Short mmCIF file of C-alpha atoms and ligand atoms in Angstrom, two decimals:
data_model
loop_
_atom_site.label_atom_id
_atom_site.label_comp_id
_atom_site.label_asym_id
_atom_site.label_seq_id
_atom_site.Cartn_x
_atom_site.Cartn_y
_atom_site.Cartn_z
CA UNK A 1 243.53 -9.28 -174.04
CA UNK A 2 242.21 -7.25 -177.18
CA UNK A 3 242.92 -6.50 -180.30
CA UNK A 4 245.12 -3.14 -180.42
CA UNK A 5 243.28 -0.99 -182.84
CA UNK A 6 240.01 -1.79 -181.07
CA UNK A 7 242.09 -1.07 -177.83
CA UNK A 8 243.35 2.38 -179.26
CA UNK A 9 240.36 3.11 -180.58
CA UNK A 10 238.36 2.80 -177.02
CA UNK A 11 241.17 4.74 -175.71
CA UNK A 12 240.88 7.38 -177.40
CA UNK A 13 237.18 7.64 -176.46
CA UNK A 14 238.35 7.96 -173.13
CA UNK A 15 238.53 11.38 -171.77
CA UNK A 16 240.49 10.57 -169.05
CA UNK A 17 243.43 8.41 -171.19
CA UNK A 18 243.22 10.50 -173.80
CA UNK A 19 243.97 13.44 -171.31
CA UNK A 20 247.84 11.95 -170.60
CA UNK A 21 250.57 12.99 -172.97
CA UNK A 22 254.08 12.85 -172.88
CA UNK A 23 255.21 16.30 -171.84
CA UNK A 24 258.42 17.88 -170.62
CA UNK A 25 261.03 15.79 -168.62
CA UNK A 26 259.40 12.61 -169.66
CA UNK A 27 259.36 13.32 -173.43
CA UNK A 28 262.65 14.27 -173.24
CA UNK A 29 263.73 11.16 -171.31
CA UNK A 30 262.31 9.20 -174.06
CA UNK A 31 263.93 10.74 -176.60
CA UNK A 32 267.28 11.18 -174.86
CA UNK A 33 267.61 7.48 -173.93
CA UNK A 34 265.85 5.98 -176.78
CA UNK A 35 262.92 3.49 -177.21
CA UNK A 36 264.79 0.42 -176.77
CA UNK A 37 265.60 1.48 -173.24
CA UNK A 38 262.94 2.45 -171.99
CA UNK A 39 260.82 -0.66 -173.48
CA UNK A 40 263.45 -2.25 -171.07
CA UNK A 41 262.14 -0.24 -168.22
CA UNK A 42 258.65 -1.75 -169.45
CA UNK A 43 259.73 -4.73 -169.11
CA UNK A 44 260.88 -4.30 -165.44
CA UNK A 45 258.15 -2.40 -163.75
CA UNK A 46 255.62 -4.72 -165.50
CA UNK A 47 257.53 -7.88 -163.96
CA UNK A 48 257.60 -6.18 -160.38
CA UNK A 49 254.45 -3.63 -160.19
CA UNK A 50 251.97 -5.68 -162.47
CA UNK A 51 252.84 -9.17 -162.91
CA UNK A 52 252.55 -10.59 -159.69
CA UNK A 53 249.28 -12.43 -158.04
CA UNK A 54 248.82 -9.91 -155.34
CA UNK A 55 249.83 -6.63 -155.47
CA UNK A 56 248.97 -5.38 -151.68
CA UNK A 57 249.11 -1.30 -152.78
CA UNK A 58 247.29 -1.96 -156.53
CA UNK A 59 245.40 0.95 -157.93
CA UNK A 60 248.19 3.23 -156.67
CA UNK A 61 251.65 1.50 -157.90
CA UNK A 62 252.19 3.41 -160.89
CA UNK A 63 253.35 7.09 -160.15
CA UNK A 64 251.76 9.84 -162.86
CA UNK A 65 254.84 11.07 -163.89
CA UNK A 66 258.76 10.66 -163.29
CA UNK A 67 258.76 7.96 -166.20
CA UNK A 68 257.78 7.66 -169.80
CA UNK A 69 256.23 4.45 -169.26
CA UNK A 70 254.58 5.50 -166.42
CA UNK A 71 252.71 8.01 -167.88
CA UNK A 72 252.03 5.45 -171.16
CA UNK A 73 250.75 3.19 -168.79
CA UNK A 74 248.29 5.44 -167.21
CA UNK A 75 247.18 6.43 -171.13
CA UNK A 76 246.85 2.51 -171.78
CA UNK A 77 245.08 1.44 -169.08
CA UNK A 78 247.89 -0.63 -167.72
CA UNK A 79 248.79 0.87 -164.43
CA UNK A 80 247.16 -1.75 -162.49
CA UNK A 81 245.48 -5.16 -162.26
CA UNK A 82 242.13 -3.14 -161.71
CA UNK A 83 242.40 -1.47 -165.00
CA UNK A 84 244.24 -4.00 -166.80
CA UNK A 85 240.69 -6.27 -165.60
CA UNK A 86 238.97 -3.85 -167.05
CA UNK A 87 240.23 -2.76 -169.98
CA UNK A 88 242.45 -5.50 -171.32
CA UNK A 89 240.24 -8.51 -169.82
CA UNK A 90 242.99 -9.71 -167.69
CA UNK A 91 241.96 -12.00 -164.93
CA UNK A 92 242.90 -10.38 -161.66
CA UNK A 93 244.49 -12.42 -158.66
CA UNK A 94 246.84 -14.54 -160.84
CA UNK A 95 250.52 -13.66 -162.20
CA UNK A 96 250.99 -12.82 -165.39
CA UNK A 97 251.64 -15.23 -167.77
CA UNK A 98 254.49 -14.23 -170.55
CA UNK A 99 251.94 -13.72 -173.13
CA UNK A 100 250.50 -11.30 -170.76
CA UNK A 101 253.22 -9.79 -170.32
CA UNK A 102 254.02 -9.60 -174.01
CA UNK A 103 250.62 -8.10 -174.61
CA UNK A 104 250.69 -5.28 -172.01
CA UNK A 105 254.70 -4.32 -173.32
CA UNK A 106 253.44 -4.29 -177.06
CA UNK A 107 250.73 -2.12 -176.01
CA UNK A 108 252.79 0.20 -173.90
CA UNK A 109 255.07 0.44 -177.27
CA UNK A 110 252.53 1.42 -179.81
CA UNK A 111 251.90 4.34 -177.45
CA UNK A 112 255.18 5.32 -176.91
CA UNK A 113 255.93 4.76 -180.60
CA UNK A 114 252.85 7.24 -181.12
CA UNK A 115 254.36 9.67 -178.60
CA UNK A 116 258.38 10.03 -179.84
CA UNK A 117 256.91 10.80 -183.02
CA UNK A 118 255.06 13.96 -181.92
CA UNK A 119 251.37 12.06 -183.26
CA UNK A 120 248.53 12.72 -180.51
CA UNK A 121 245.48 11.88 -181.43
CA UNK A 122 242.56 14.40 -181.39
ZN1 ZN B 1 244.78 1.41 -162.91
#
């Protein structure tokens, strides 16, 4: 796990994050239903799509669209236990403990937090 402004930061240098943004249906969503909500959305696909030891389709769970948090995901680098490896230095091939868990929902909040307020970064 890192710290968040060194993981936004690194983000942000990423082309390809940096290239999702909440847009359209999903931005509305957000809005519409509130962040509380959808944080409990979070909280549910990161308990069935992320959290478990093996995920057999990983590296294609998360959908690039259809949800806010998918596409915040996607932004953060948490879409899968490949990128969260990567990224967030979370060991692969063993569930997710709750501070795990915690970590990867806080993160998926600052972005969305970002996002309903209309701030994208440059
Ligand atoms: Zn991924």
């Amino acid at each position: 796990m890192r710290d968040l402004d060194d993981l936004f930061a690194a983000l942000s240098r990423s082309r390809f994050r940096s290239s999702f943004q909440l847009r359209g249906r999903d931005l509305a969503y957000l809005q519409s239903k509130g962040l509380p909500t959808v944080l409990s959305h979070a909280e549910d696909f990161i308990a069935k799509r992320l959290a478990p030891a093996v995920i057999p389709n990983d590296g294609k769970q998360t959908p690039f669209r259809g949800h806010p948090v998918f596409v915040a995901q996607h932004a953060t680098a948490c879409c899968c236990r490949g990128c969260l490896e990567k990224w967030h230095r979370i060991p692969p091939g063993t569930e997710l403990s709750e501070v795990h868990k915690a970590y990867v929902l806080a993160v998926l909040e600052r972005w969305l937090i970002q996002r309903a307020a209309g701030f994208n970064e440059a």
